[in-house]
JSON list of C-alpha atoms in Angstrom, two decimals:
[
{"chain": "A", "resi": 1, "resn": "ARG", "atom": "CA", "xyz": [0.00, -0.04, 0.02]},
{"chain": "A", "resi": 2, "resn": "LEU", "atom": "CA", "xyz": [2.95, 2.40, 0.73]},
{"chain": "A", "resi": 3, "resn": "ARG", "atom": "CA", "xyz": [4.42, 1.66, -2.76]},
{"chain": "A", "resi": 4, "resn": "ALA", "atom": "CA", "xyz": [0.95, 2.15, -4.29]},
{"chain": "A", "resi": 5, "resn": "ASP", "atom": "CA", "xyz": [0.80, 5.59, -2.56]},
{"chain": "A", "resi": 6, "resn": "GLY", "atom": "CA", "xyz": [3.97, 6.54, -4.28]},
{"chain": "A", "resi": 7, "resn": "LEU", "atom": "CA", "xyz": [6.65, 5.81, -1.69]},
{"chain": "A", "resi": 8, "resn": "ASP", "atom": "CA", "xyz": [9.90, 4.41, -2.94]},
{"chain": "A", "resi": 9, "resn": "ALA", "atom": "CA", "xyz": [11.38, 1.28, -1.56]},
{"chain": "A", "resi": 10, "resn": "ALA", "atom": "CA", "xyz": [13.69, 3.07, 0.96]},
{"chain": "A", "resi": 11, "resn": "ARG", "atom": "CA", "xyz": [10.92, 5.28, 2.43]},
{"chain": "A", "resi": 12, "resn": "ALA", "atom": "CA", "xyz": [8.60, 2.25, 2.60]},
{"chain": "A", "resi": 13, "resn": "ARG", "atom": "CA", "xyz": [11.13, 0.25, 4.63]},
{"chain": "A", "resi": 14, "resn": "ALA", "atom": "CA", "xyz": [11.74, 3.27, 6.94]},
{"chain": "A", "resi": 15, "resn": "ALA", "atom": "CA", "xyz": [8.02, 3.56, 7.57]},
{"chain": "A", "resi": 16, "resn": "LEU", "atom": "CA", "xyz": [7.75, -0.10, 8.47]},
{"chain": "A", "resi": 17, "resn": "ALA", "atom": "CA", "xyz": [10.86, -0.20, 10.63]},
{"chain": "A", "resi": 18, "resn": "VAL", "atom": "CA", "xyz": [10.19, -0.84, 14.35]},
{"chain": "A", "resi": 19, "resn": "PRO", "atom": "CA", "xyz": [12.02, 1.72, 16.56]},
{"chain": "A", "resi": 20, "resn": "ALA", "atom": "CA", "xyz": [14.45, 0.31, 19.14]},
{"chain": "A", "resi": 21, "resn": "PRO", "atom": "CA", "xyz": [13.05, 0.31, 22.65]},
{"chain": "A", "resi": 22, "resn": "GLU", "atom": "CA", "xyz": [14.36, 2.90, 25.13]},
{"chain": "A", "resi": 23, "resn": "VAL", "atom": "CA", "xyz": [15.69, 1.53, 28.39]},
{"chain": "A", "resi": 24, "resn": "GLU", "atom": "CA", "xyz": [15.20, 3.57, 31.55]},
{"chain": "A", "resi": 25, "resn": "ARG", "atom": "CA", "xyz": [16.88, 2.40, 34.72]},
{"chain": "A", "resi": 26, "resn": "VAL", "atom": "CA", "xyz": [14.75, 2.54, 37.86]},
{"chain": "A", "resi": 27, "resn": "GLY", "atom": "CA", "xyz": [16.22, 2.46, 41.40]},
{"chain": "A", "resi": 28, "resn": "GLY", "atom": "CA", "xyz": [19.71, 2.27, 40.22]},
{"chain": "A", "resi": 29, "resn": "SER", "atom": "CA", "xyz": [22.80, 3.94, 41.69]},
{"chain": "A", "resi": 30, "resn": "GLY", "atom": "CA", "xyz": [22.20, 7.32, 43.21]},
{"chain": "A", "resi": 31, "resn": "GLY", "atom": "CA", "xyz": [18.57, 6.68, 44.01]},
{"chain": "A", "resi": 32, "resn": "GLY", "atom": "CA", "xyz": [16.48, 4.53, 46.33]},
{"chain": "A", "resi": 33, "resn": "GLY", "atom": "CA", "xyz": [18.20, 3.77, 49.59]},
{"chain": "A", "resi": 34, "resn": "GLU", "atom": "CA", "xyz": [15.04, 2.83, 51.57]},
{"chain": "A", "resi": 35, "resn": "GLY", "atom": "CA", "xyz": [16.44, -0.60, 52.54]},
{"chain": "A", "resi": 36, "resn": "VAL", "atom": "CA", "xyz": [19.82, 0.93, 53.55]},
{"chain": "A", "resi": 37, "resn": "ALA", "atom": "CA", "xyz": [18.06, 3.65, 55.50]},
{"chain": "A", "resi": 38, "resn": "LEU", "atom": "CA", "xyz": [15.95, 1.07, 57.38]},
{"chain": "A", "resi": 39, "resn": "LEU", "atom": "CA", "xyz": [18.99, -1.06, 58.24]},
{"chain": "A", "resi": 40, "resn": "GLY", "atom": "CA", "xyz": [21.13, 1.96, 59.32]},
{"chain": "A", "resi": 41, "resn": "SER", "atom": "CA", "xyz": [18.46, 3.18, 61.75]},
{"chain": "A", "resi": 42, "resn": "LEU", "atom": "CA", "xyz": [17.75, -0.27, 63.08]},
{"chain": "A", "resi": 43, "resn": "PHE", "atom": "CA", "xyz": [21.40, -1.18, 63.58]},
{"chain": "A", "resi": 44, "resn": "THR", "atom": "CA", "xyz": [22.16, 2.07, 65.34]},
{"chain": "A", "resi": 45, "resn": "TYR", "atom": "CA", "xyz": [19.16, 1.72, 67.63]},
{"chain": "A", "resi": 46, "resn": "LEU", "atom": "CA", "xyz": [19.92, -1.88, 68.57]},
{"chain": "A", "resi": 47, "resn": "THR", "atom": "CA", "xyz": [23.59, -1.28, 69.25]},
{"chain": "A", "resi": 48, "resn": "ILE", "atom": "CA", "xyz": [23.11, 1.72, 71.42]},
{"chain": "A", "resi": 49, "resn": "LEU", "atom": "CA", "xyz": [20.30, 0.03, 73.39]},
{"chain": "A", "resi": 50, "resn": "THR", "atom": "CA", "xyz": [22.36, -3.18, 73.81]},
{"chain": "A", "resi": 51, "resn": "PHE", "atom": "CA", "xyz": [25.55, -1.57, 74.98]},
{"chain": "A", "resi": 52, "resn": "GLY", "atom": "CA", "xyz": [23.62, 0.96, 77.11]},
{"chain": "A", "resi": 53, "resn": "TYR", "atom": "CA", "xyz": [22.13, -1.92, 79.08]},
{"chain": "A", "resi": 54, "resn": "ILE", "atom": "CA", "xyz": [25.57, -3.53, 79.33]},
{"chain": "A", "resi": 55, "resn": "VAL", "atom": "CA", "xyz": [26.82, -0.41, 81.06]},
{"chain": "A", "resi": 56, "resn": "ALA", "atom": "CA", "xyz": [23.81, -0.26, 83.32]},
{"chain": "A", "resi": 57, "resn": "TYR", "atom": "CA", "xyz": [24.09, -3.93, 84.43]},
{"chain": "A", "resi": 58, "resn": "GLY", "atom": "CA", "xyz": [27.84, -3.45, 84.88]},
{"chain": "A", "resi": 59, "resn": "VAL", "atom": "CA", "xyz": [27.25, -0.49, 87.29]},
{"chain": "A", "resi": 60, "resn": "VAL", "atom": "CA", "xyz": [24.77, -2.44, 89.35]},
{"chain": "A", "resi": 61, "resn": "GLU", "atom": "CA", "xyz": [26.96, -5.52, 89.51]},
{"chain": "A", "resi": 62, "resn": "GLU", "atom": "CA", "xyz": [29.91, -3.61, 90.89]},
{"chain": "A", "resi": 63, "resn": "LYS", "atom": "CA", "xyz": [27.64, -1.80, 93.33]},
{"chain": "A", "resi": 64, "resn": "SER", "atom": "CA", "xyz": [25.83, -4.88, 94.63]},
{"chain": "A", "resi": 65, "resn": "SER", "atom": "CA", "xyz": [29.04, -6.88, 95.02]},
{"chain": "A", "resi": 66, "resn": "ARG", "atom": "CA", "xyz": [30.78, -3.90, 96.79]},
{"chain": "A", "resi": 67, "resn": "VAL", "atom": "CA", "xyz": [33.64, -4.11, 94.33]},
{"chain": "A", "resi": 68, "resn": "VAL", "atom": "CA", "xyz": [33.10, -0.41, 93.64]},
{"chain": "A", "resi": 69, "resn": "GLU", "atom": "CA", "xyz": [34.03, 0.48, 97.25]},
{"chain": "A", "resi": 70, "resn": "VAL", "atom": "CA", "xyz": [37.41, -1.01, 96.73]},
{"chain": "A", "resi": 71, "resn": "VAL", "atom": "CA", "xyz": [37.99, 0.62, 93.40]},
{"chain": "A", "resi": 72, "resn": "LEU", "atom": "CA", "xyz": [36.89, 4.09, 94.62]},
{"chain": "A", "resi": 73, "resn": "ALA", "atom": "CA", "xyz": [39.65, 3.95, 97.23]},
{"chain": "A", "resi": 74, "resn": "ALA", "atom": "CA", "xyz": [42.03, 4.50, 94.41]},
{"chain": "A", "resi": 75, "resn": "ILE", "atom": "CA", "xyz": [40.18, 6.63, 91.82]},
{"chain": "A", "resi": 76, "resn": "ARG", "atom": "CA", "xyz": [37.38, 9.15, 91.71]},
{"chain": "A", "resi": 77, "resn": "PRO", "atom": "CA", "xyz": [33.78, 8.14, 90.85]},
{"chain": "A", "resi": 78, "resn": "VAL", "atom": "CA", "xyz": [33.88, 10.21, 87.64]},
{"chain": "A", "resi": 79, "resn": "GLN", "atom": "CA", "xyz": [37.07, 8.49, 86.53]},
{"chain": "A", "resi": 80, "resn": "LEU", "atom": "CA", "xyz": [35.50, 5.11, 87.15]},
{"chain": "A", "resi": 81, "resn": "LEU", "atom": "CA", "xyz": [32.35, 6.13, 85.15]},
{"chain": "A", "resi": 82, "resn": "ALA", "atom": "CA", "xyz": [34.42, 7.43, 82.29]},
{"chain": "A", "resi": 83, "resn": "GLY", "atom": "CA", "xyz": [36.63, 4.34, 82.12]},
{"chain": "A", "resi": 84, "resn": "LYS", "atom": "CA", "xyz": [33.61, 2.03, 82.18]},
{"chain": "A", "resi": 85, "resn": "THR", "atom": "CA", "xyz": [31.74, 3.79, 79.39]},
{"chain": "A", "resi": 86, "resn": "LEU", "atom": "CA", "xyz": [34.89, 4.19, 77.29]},
{"chain": "A", "resi": 87, "resn": "GLY", "atom": "CA", "xyz": [35.88, 0.50, 77.58]},
{"chain": "A", "resi": 88, "resn": "ILE", "atom": "CA", "xyz": [32.54, -0.84, 76.66]},
{"chain": "A", "resi": 89, "resn": "GLY", "atom": "CA", "xyz": [32.13, 1.78, 73.95]},
{"chain": "A", "resi": 90, "resn": "VAL", "atom": "CA", "xyz": [35.43, 0.63, 72.25]},
{"chain": "A", "resi": 91, "resn": "VAL", "atom": "CA", "xyz": [34.13, -2.93, 72.22]},
{"chain": "A", "resi": 92, "resn": "GLY", "atom": "CA", "xyz": [30.82, -1.79, 70.70]},
{"chain": "A", "resi": 93, "resn": "LEU", "atom": "CA", "xyz": [32.54, 0.36, 68.03]},
{"chain": "A", "resi": 94, "resn": "MET", "atom": "CA", "xyz": [34.74, -2.60, 67.07]},
{"chain": "A", "resi": 95, "resn": "GLN", "atom": "CA", "xyz": [31.60, -4.72, 66.55]},
{"chain": "A", "resi": 96, "resn": "VAL", "atom": "CA", "xyz": [29.86, -1.92, 64.52]},
{"chain": "A", "resi": 97, "resn": "VAL", "atom": "CA", "xyz": [32.95, -1.41, 62.28]},
{"chain": "A", "resi": 98, "resn": "ALA", "atom": "CA", "xyz": [33.31, -5.20, 61.81]},
{"chain": "A", "resi": 99, "resn": "VAL", "atom": "CA", "xyz": [29.67, -5.71, 60.80]},
{"chain": "A", "resi": 100, "resn": "ALA", "atom": "CA", "xyz": [29.72, -2.70, 58.44]},
{"chain": "A", "resi": 101, "resn": "GLY", "atom": "CA", "xyz": [33.11, -3.70, 56.96]},
{"chain": "A", "resi": 102, "resn": "VAL", "atom": "CA", "xyz": [32.11, -7.23, 56.31]},
{"chain": "A", "resi": 103, "resn": "GLY", "atom": "CA", "xyz": [28.83, -6.09, 54.68]},
{"chain": "A", "resi": 104, "resn": "LEU", "atom": "CA", "xyz": [30.57, -3.63, 52.37]},
{"chain": "A", "resi": 105, "resn": "ALA", "atom": "CA", "xyz": [33.36, -6.08, 51.50]},
{"chain": "A", "resi": 106, "resn": "ALA", "atom": "CA", "xyz": [30.82, -8.78, 50.64]},
{"chain": "A", "resi": 107, "resn": "SER", "atom": "CA", "xyz": [28.89, -6.30, 48.51]},
{"chain": "A", "resi": 108, "resn": "ALA", "atom": "CA", "xyz": [31.98, -5.27, 46.65]},
{"chain": "A", "resi": 109, "resn": "ALA", "atom": "CA", "xyz": [33.03, -8.85, 46.06]},
{"chain": "A", "resi": 110, "resn": "ILE", "atom": "CA", "xyz": [29.75, -9.77, 44.37]},
{"chain": "A", "resi": 111, "resn": "GLY", "atom": "CA", "xyz": [29.52, -6.56, 42.32]},
{"chain": "A", "resi": 112, "resn": "GLY", "atom": "CA", "xyz": [27.56, -4.30, 44.57]},
{"chain": "A", "resi": 113, "resn": "THR", "atom": "CA", "xyz": [24.19, -5.98, 44.14]},
{"chain": "A", "resi": 114, "resn": "GLY", "atom": "CA", "xyz": [22.62, -2.78, 43.02]},
{"chain": "A", "resi": 115, "resn": "LEU", "atom": "CA", "xyz": [23.20, -0.91, 46.27]},
{"chain": "A", "resi": 116, "resn": "PRO", "atom": "CA", "xyz": [22.77, 2.94, 46.03]},
{"chain": "A", "resi": 117, "resn": "ASP", "atom": "CA", "xyz": [25.76, 5.20, 45.95]},
{"chain": "A", "resi": 118, "resn": "THR", "atom": "CA", "xyz": [24.94, 6.38, 49.51]},
{"chain": "A", "resi": 119, "resn": "THR", "atom": "CA", "xyz": [25.64, 2.97, 51.04]},
{"chain": "A", "resi": 120, "resn": "ALA", "atom": "CA", "xyz": [29.34, 3.56, 51.95]},
{"chain": "A", "resi": 121, "resn": "ALA", "atom": "CA", "xyz": [28.62, 7.04, 53.33]},
{"chain": "A", "resi": 122, "resn": "THR", "atom": "CA", "xyz": [25.74, 5.63, 55.35]},
{"chain": "A", "resi": 123, "resn": "ALA", "atom": "CA", "xyz": [27.97, 2.98, 56.91]},
{"chain": "A", "resi": 124, "resn": "GLY", "atom": "CA", "xyz": [30.35, 5.74, 58.06]},
{"chain": "A", "resi": 125, "resn": "VAL", "atom": "CA", "xyz": [27.53, 7.82, 59.45]},
{"chain": "A", "resi": 126, "resn": "VAL", "atom": "CA", "xyz": [26.20, 4.79, 61.30]},
{"chain": "A", "resi": 127, "resn": "ALA", "atom": "CA", "xyz": [29.59, 4.23, 62.96]},
{"chain": "A", "resi": 128, "resn": "LEU", "atom": "CA", "xyz": [29.96, 7.94, 63.76]},
{"chain": "A", "resi": 129, "resn": "TYR", "atom": "CA", "xyz": [26.47, 8.24, 65.32]},
{"chain": "A", "resi": 130, "resn": "PHE", "atom": "CA", "xyz": [26.88, 5.03, 67.20]},
{"chain": "A", "resi": 131, "resn": "VAL", "atom": "CA", "xyz": [29.82, 6.64, 68.93]},
{"chain": "A", "resi": 132, "resn": "LEU", "atom": "CA", "xyz": [27.86, 9.87, 69.63]},
{"chain": "A", "resi": 133, "resn": "GLY", "atom": "CA", "xyz": [24.71, 8.10, 70.56]},
{"chain": "A", "resi": 134, "resn": "TYR", "atom": "CA", "xyz": [26.50, 5.63, 72.78]},
{"chain": "A", "resi": 135, "resn": "ALA", "atom": "CA", "xyz": [28.35, 8.46, 74.51]},
{"chain": "A", "resi": 136, "resn": "PHE", "atom": "CA", "xyz": [25.09, 10.27, 75.23]},
{"chain": "A", "resi": 137, "resn": "TYR", "atom": "CA", "xyz": [23.06, 7.23, 76.33]},
{"chain": "A", "resi": 138, "resn": "SER", "atom": "CA", "xyz": [25.80, 5.34, 78.13]},
{"chain": "A", "resi": 139, "resn": "PHE", "atom": "CA", "xyz": [26.21, 8.14, 80.69]},
{"chain": "A", "resi": 140, "resn": "ALA", "atom": "CA", "xyz": [22.41, 8.29, 81.11]},
{"chain": "A", "resi": 141, "resn": "PHE", "atom": "CA", "xyz": [22.19, 4.44, 81.56]},
{"chain": "A", "resi": 142, "resn": "ALA", "atom": "CA", "xyz": [25.06, 4.49, 84.09]},
{"chain": "A", "resi": 143, "resn": "ALA", "atom": "CA", "xyz": [23.40, 7.25, 86.11]},
{"chain": "A", "resi": 144, "resn": "ALA", "atom": "CA", "xyz": [20.03, 5.47, 86.03]},
{"chain": "A", "resi": 145, "resn": "ALA", "atom": "CA", "xyz": [21.67, 2.18, 87.15]},
{"chain": "A", "resi": 146, "resn": "SER", "atom": "CA", "xyz": [23.53, 3.90, 90.08]},
{"chain": "A", "resi": 147, "resn": "LEU", "atom": "CA", "xyz": [20.18, 4.76, 91.62]},
{"chain": "A", "resi": 148, "resn": "VAL", "atom": "CA", "xyz": [19.45, 1.03, 92.45]},
{"chain": "A", "resi": 149, "resn": "SER", "atom": "CA", "xyz": [21.35, -1.79, 94.10]},
{"chain": "A", "resi": 150, "resn": "ARG", "atom": "CA", "xyz": [19.72, -4.81, 92.48]},
{"chain": "A", "resi": 151, "resn": "GLN", "atom": "CA", "xyz": [19.86, -6.18, 89.02]},
{"chain": "A", "resi": 152, "resn": "GLU", "atom": "CA", "xyz": [16.07, -6.60, 89.07]},
{"chain": "A", "resi": 153, "resn": "ASP", "atom": "CA", "xyz": [15.56, -2.86, 89.35]},
{"chain": "A", "resi": 154, "resn": "VAL", "atom": "CA", "xyz": [17.67, -1.85, 86.36]},
{"chain": "A", "resi": 155, "resn": "GLN", "atom": "CA", "xyz": [14.78, -2.29, 83.95]},
{"chain": "A", "resi": 156, "resn": "ASN", "atom": "CA", "xyz": [12.60, 0.09, 85.91]},
{"chain": "A", "resi": 157, "resn": "THR", "atom": "CA", "xyz": [15.15, 2.91, 86.19]},
{"chain": "A", "resi": 158, "resn": "SER", "atom": "CA", "xyz": [16.27, 2.51, 82.57]},
{"chain": "A", "resi": 159, "resn": "ALA", "atom": "CA", "xyz": [12.80, 2.19, 81.05]},
{"chain": "A", "resi": 160, "resn": "PRO", "atom": "CA", "xyz": [12.43, 5.92, 80.20]},
{"chain": "A", "resi": 161, "resn": "LEU", "atom": "CA", "xyz": [15.73, 5.81, 78.25]},
{"chain": "A", "resi": 162, "resn": "ALA", "atom": "CA", "xyz": [14.65, 2.69, 76.37]},
{"chain": "A", "resi": 163, "resn": "LEU", "atom": "CA", "xyz": [11.32, 4.34, 75.51]},
{"chain": "A", "resi": 164, "resn": "VAL", "atom": "CA", "xyz": [13.11, 7.35, 74.05]},
{"chain": "A", "resi": 165, "resn": "LEU", "atom": "CA", "xyz": [15.29, 5.06, 71.94]},
{"chain": "A", "resi": 166, "resn": "VAL", "atom": "CA", "xyz": [12.34, 3.03, 70.73]},
{"chain": "A", "resi": 167, "resn": "GLY", "atom": "CA", "xyz": [10.32, 6.15, 70.01]},
{"chain": "A", "resi": 168, "resn": "GLY", "atom": "CA", "xyz": [13.22, 7.67, 68.09]},
{"chain": "A", "resi": 169, "resn": "TYR", "atom": "CA", "xyz": [13.59, 4.52, 66.03]},
{"chain": "A", "resi": 170, "resn": "LEU", "atom": "CA", "xyz": [9.92, 4.31, 65.21]},
{"chain": "A", "resi": 171, "resn": "ALA", "atom": "CA", "xyz": [9.82, 7.98, 64.26]},
{"chain": "A", "resi": 172, "resn": "SER", "atom": "CA", "xyz": [12.84, 7.50, 61.99]},
{"chain": "A", "resi": 173, "resn": "LEU", "atom": "CA", "xyz": [10.93, 4.86, 60.05]},
{"chain": "A", "resi": 174, "resn": "ALA", "atom": "CA", "xyz": [8.21, 7.39, 59.32]},
{"chain": "A", "resi": 175, "resn": "VAL", "atom": "CA", "xyz": [10.63, 9.75, 57.45]},
{"chain": "A", "resi": 176, "resn": "ILE", "atom": "CA", "xyz": [12.19, 7.10, 55.21]},
{"chain": "A", "resi": 177, "resn": "GLY", "atom": "CA", "xyz": [9.59, 7.88, 52.57]},
{"chain": "A", "resi": 178, "resn": "ASP", "atom": "CA", "xyz": [9.77, 11.59, 53.11]},
{"chain": "A", "resi": 179, "resn": "PRO", "atom": "CA", "xyz": [13.37, 12.50, 54.12]},
{"chain": "A", "resi": 180, "resn": "HIS", "atom": "CA", "xyz": [12.82, 16.21, 53.45]},
{"chain": "A", "resi": 181, "resn": "SER", "atom": "CA", "xyz": [9.92, 16.63, 55.91]},
{"chain": "A", "resi": 182, "resn": "THR", "atom": "CA", "xyz": [9.92, 18.83, 58.99]},
{"chain": "A", "resi": 183, "resn": "LEU", "atom": "CA", "xyz": [9.98, 15.75, 61.21]},
{"chain": "A", "resi": 184, "resn": "ALA", "atom": "CA", "xyz": [13.16, 14.47, 59.50]},
{"chain": "A", "resi": 185, "resn": "THR", "atom": "CA", "xyz": [14.87, 17.83, 59.89]},
{"chain": "A", "resi": 186, "resn": "ALA", "atom": "CA", "xyz": [13.84, 18.19, 63.53]},
{"chain": "A", "resi": 187, "resn": "GLY", "atom": "CA", "xyz": [14.76, 14.62, 64.43]},
{"chain": "A", "resi": 188, "resn": "ALA", "atom": "CA", "xyz": [18.32, 15.04, 62.98]},
{"chain": "A", "resi": 189, "resn": "LEU", "atom": "CA", "xyz": [18.84, 18.07, 65.21]},
{"chain": "A", "resi": 190, "resn": "VAL", "atom": "CA", "xyz": [17.41, 16.66, 68.51]},
{"chain": "A", "resi": 191, "resn": "PRO", "atom": "CA", "xyz": [20.36, 14.84, 70.18]},
{"chain": "A", "resi": 192, "resn": "PRO", "atom": "CA", "xyz": [18.32, 11.94, 71.74]},
{"chain": "A", "resi": 193, "resn": "LEU", "atom": "CA", "xyz": [16.82, 11.20, 68.31]},
{"chain": "A", "resi": 194, "resn": "ALA", "atom": "CA", "xyz": [19.66, 12.07, 65.98]},
{"chain": "A", "resi": 195, "resn": "PRO", "atom": "CA", "xyz": [21.52, 8.73, 66.17]},
{"chain": "A", "resi": 196, "resn": "MET", "atom": "CA", "xyz": [18.47, 7.08, 64.48]},
{"chain": "A", "resi": 197, "resn": "PHE", "atom": "CA", "xyz": [17.45, 9.86, 62.18]},
{"chain": "A", "resi": 198, "resn": "VAL", "atom": "CA", "xyz": [20.80, 10.92, 60.62]},
{"chain": "A", "resi": 199, "resn": "PRO", "atom": "CA", "xyz": [21.60, 7.46, 59.16]},
{"chain": "A", "resi": 200, "resn": "VAL", "atom": "CA", "xyz": [18.22, 7.51, 57.47]},
{"chain": "A", "resi": 201, "resn": "LEU", "atom": "CA", "xyz": [18.79, 10.98, 55.92]},
{"chain": "A", "resi": 202, "resn": "ALA", "atom": "CA", "xyz": [22.30, 9.94, 54.88]},
{"chain": "A", "resi": 203, "resn": "ALA", "atom": "CA", "xyz": [20.97, 6.85, 53.11]},
{"chain": "A", "resi": 204, "resn": "ARG", "atom": "CA", "xyz": [18.34, 8.84, 51.34]},
{"chain": "A", "resi": 205, "resn": "ASP", "atom": "CA", "xyz": [20.97, 11.48, 50.32]},
{"chain": "A", "resi": 206, "resn": "ALA", "atom": "CA", "xyz": [18.90, 14.14, 52.11]},
{"chain": "A", "resi": 207, "resn": "LEU", "atom": "CA", "xyz": [21.54, 15.33, 54.66]},
{"chain": "A", "resi": 208, "resn": "GLY", "atom": "CA", "xyz": [23.38, 18.50, 53.68]},
{"chain": "A", "resi": 209, "resn": "PRO", "atom": "CA", "xyz": [26.75, 19.58, 55.11]},
{"chain": "A", "resi": 210, "resn": "ALA", "atom": "CA", "xyz": [25.15, 22.40, 57.09]},
{"chain": "A", "resi": 211, "resn": "GLU", "atom": "CA", "xyz": [22.56, 20.04, 58.71]},
{"chain": "A", "resi": 212, "resn": "LEU", "atom": "CA", "xyz": [25.21, 17.46, 59.50]},
{"chain": "A", "resi": 213, "resn": "GLY", "atom": "CA", "xyz": [27.55, 20.06, 61.06]},
{"chain": "A", "resi": 214, "resn": "LEU", "atom": "CA", "xyz": [24.68, 21.51, 63.22]},
{"chain": "A", "resi": 215, "resn": "SER", "atom": "CA", "xyz": [23.64, 18.00, 64.30]},
{"chain": "A", "resi": 216, "resn": "LEU", "atom": "CA", "xyz": [27.19, 17.13, 65.33]},
{"chain": "A", "resi": 217, "resn": "ALA", "atom": "CA", "xyz": [27.61, 20.35, 67.32]},
{"chain": "A", "resi": 218, "resn": "LEU", "atom": "CA", "xyz": [24.30, 19.81, 69.11]},
{"chain": "A", "resi": 219, "resn": "MET", "atom": "CA", "xyz": [25.26, 16.23, 69.87]},
{"chain": "A", "resi": 220, "resn": "ALA", "atom": "CA", "xyz": [28.58, 17.34, 71.30]},
{"chain": "A", "resi": 221, "resn": "VAL", "atom": "CA", "xyz": [26.94, 19.87, 73.60]},
{"chain": "A", "resi": 222, "resn": "ALA", "atom": "CA", "xyz": [24.32, 17.27, 74.69]},
{"chain": "A", "resi": 223, "resn": "ILE", "atom": "CA", "xyz": [26.97, 14.69, 75.45]},
{"chain": "A", "resi": 224, "resn": "TRP", "atom": "CA", "xyz": [28.87, 17.14, 77.58]},
{"chain": "A", "resi": 225, "resn": "LEU", "atom": "CA", "xyz": [25.83, 18.16, 79.54]},
{"chain": "A", "resi": 226, "resn": "MET", "atom": "CA", "xyz": [24.77, 14.57, 80.04]},
{"chain": "A", "resi": 227, "resn": "ALA", "atom": "CA", "xyz": [28.30, 13.63, 81.20]},
{"chain": "A", "resi": 228, "resn": "VAL", "atom": "CA", "xyz": [28.28, 16.43, 83.75]},
{"chain": "A", "resi": 229, "resn": "GLY", "atom": "CA", "xyz": [24.79, 15.52, 85.06]},
{"chain": "A", "resi": 230, "resn": "ALA", "atom": "CA", "xyz": [25.41, 11.77, 85.11]},
{"chain": "A", "resi": 231, "resn": "GLY", "atom": "CA", "xyz": [28.77, 12.28, 86.79]},
{"chain": "A", "resi": 232, "resn": "ARG", "atom": "CA", "xyz": [27.00, 14.07, 89.71]},
{"chain": "A", "resi": 233, "resn": "VAL", "atom": "CA", "xyz": [24.33, 11.48, 90.06]},
{"chain": "A", "resi": 234, "resn": "TYR", "atom": "CA", "xyz": [26.84, 8.62, 89.86]},
{"chain": "A", "resi": 235, "resn": "ALA", "atom": "CA", "xyz": [29.22, 10.17, 92.43]},
{"chain": "A", "resi": 236, "resn": "ARG", "atom": "CA", "xyz": [26.36, 10.76, 94.88]},
{"chain": "A", "resi": 237, "resn": "THR", "atom": "CA", "xyz": [24.65, 7.39, 94.60]},
{"chain": "A", "resi": 238, "resn": "ILE", "atom": "CA", "xyz": [27.20, 4.70, 93.65]},
{"chain": "A", "resi": 239, "resn": "LEU", "atom": "CA", "xyz": [28.05, 3.98, 97.36]},
{"chain": "A", "resi": 240, "resn": "ARG", "atom": "CA", "xyz": [24.42, 4.07, 98.50]},
{"chain": "A", "resi": 241, "resn": "THR", "atom": "CA", "xyz": [22.80, 0.69, 98.87]},
{"chain": "A", "resi": 242, "resn": "GLY", "atom": "CA", "xyz": [19.33, -0.40, 99.95]},
{"chain": "A", "resi": 243, "resn": "ALA", "atom": "CA", "xyz": [16.21, 1.27, 98.65]},
{"chain": "A", "resi": 244, "resn": "PRO", "atom": "CA", "xyz": [16.40, 2.92, 95.19]},
{"chain": "A", "resi": 245, "resn": "VAL", "atom": "CA", "xyz": [17.37, 6.62, 95.27]},
{"chain": "A", "resi": 246, "resn": "ARG", "atom": "CA", "xyz": [15.10, 9.12, 93.56]},
{"chain": "A", "resi": 247, "resn": "LEU", "atom": "CA", "xyz": [16.71, 11.06, 90.73]},
{"chain": "A", "resi": 248, "resn": "ARG", "atom": "CA", "xyz": [15.62, 14.37, 92.16]},
{"chain": "A", "resi": 249, "resn": "GLU", "atom": "CA", "xyz": [17.22, 13.43, 95.45]},
{"chain": "A", "resi": 250, "resn": "ALA", "atom": "CA", "xyz": [20.41, 12.43, 93.76]},
{"chain": "A", "resi": 251, "resn": "LEU", "atom": "CA", "xyz": [20.67, 15.73, 91.89]},
{"chain": "A", "resi": 252, "resn": "ARG", "atom": "CA", "xyz": [20.06, 17.75, 95.05]},
{"chain": "A", "resi": 253, "resn": "GLY", "atom": "CA", "xyz": [21.92, 15.64, 97.54]},
{"chain": "A", "resi": 254, "resn": "GLY", "atom": "CA", "xyz": [25.47, 15.87, 98.75]},
{"chain": "A", "resi": 255, "resn": "ARG", "atom": "CA", "xyz": [28.43, 13.91, 97.45]},
{"chain": "A", "resi": 256, "resn": "ALA", "atom": "CA", "xyz": [28.60, 10.26, 98.64]}
]
């Protein structure tokens, strides 16, 4: 019919030719990141909670066994608190780095498995905010544990801290799909929540240098304030046995 309408052979073949399909990559490098964001937030939350409780139970064990009385004959309470949190924190950081390193190495060995470009940066952010989050919460868990003398009471005094961590993790899940929301920005800047929020934003490539710098600065200030407050509570209660001490009493009371 084309030839009958006056088209020559070349034009007829061109009209009948099927165009090559266009291929558009969806969810490739530089995009996506929902799975990495979820894992980053979950891993940070679990490690901080786990090692926070390790610190808490260690404090109560030393207190109930009276080992702390012997140790405090040679060093100050604040030095003991700092050494305990630092030692356990180093062990925790080694585990975080080991898990992240093995994961990245395995991914590289099998060709990346389609992971987004933000994966390596997210792993670094997770390690960094584990350190910051652990530093903040470990002092809080140690202070909470120093208020009691029995292992059975640790859960009660540490429950508010665990609730904050759980709430921060659940809230971070809500911003995975909308990393530029007001909640996402606020969570990254609130120190108790930032360890769960910042890895999510890093994985979604929604964390600018200014936001990261401000978040780090606020975390540093919060850690210092928590260390000062926890040091006071710890020094005033670590040698007190018997009934649990109220936090208000520990903050107002004299040094033990």
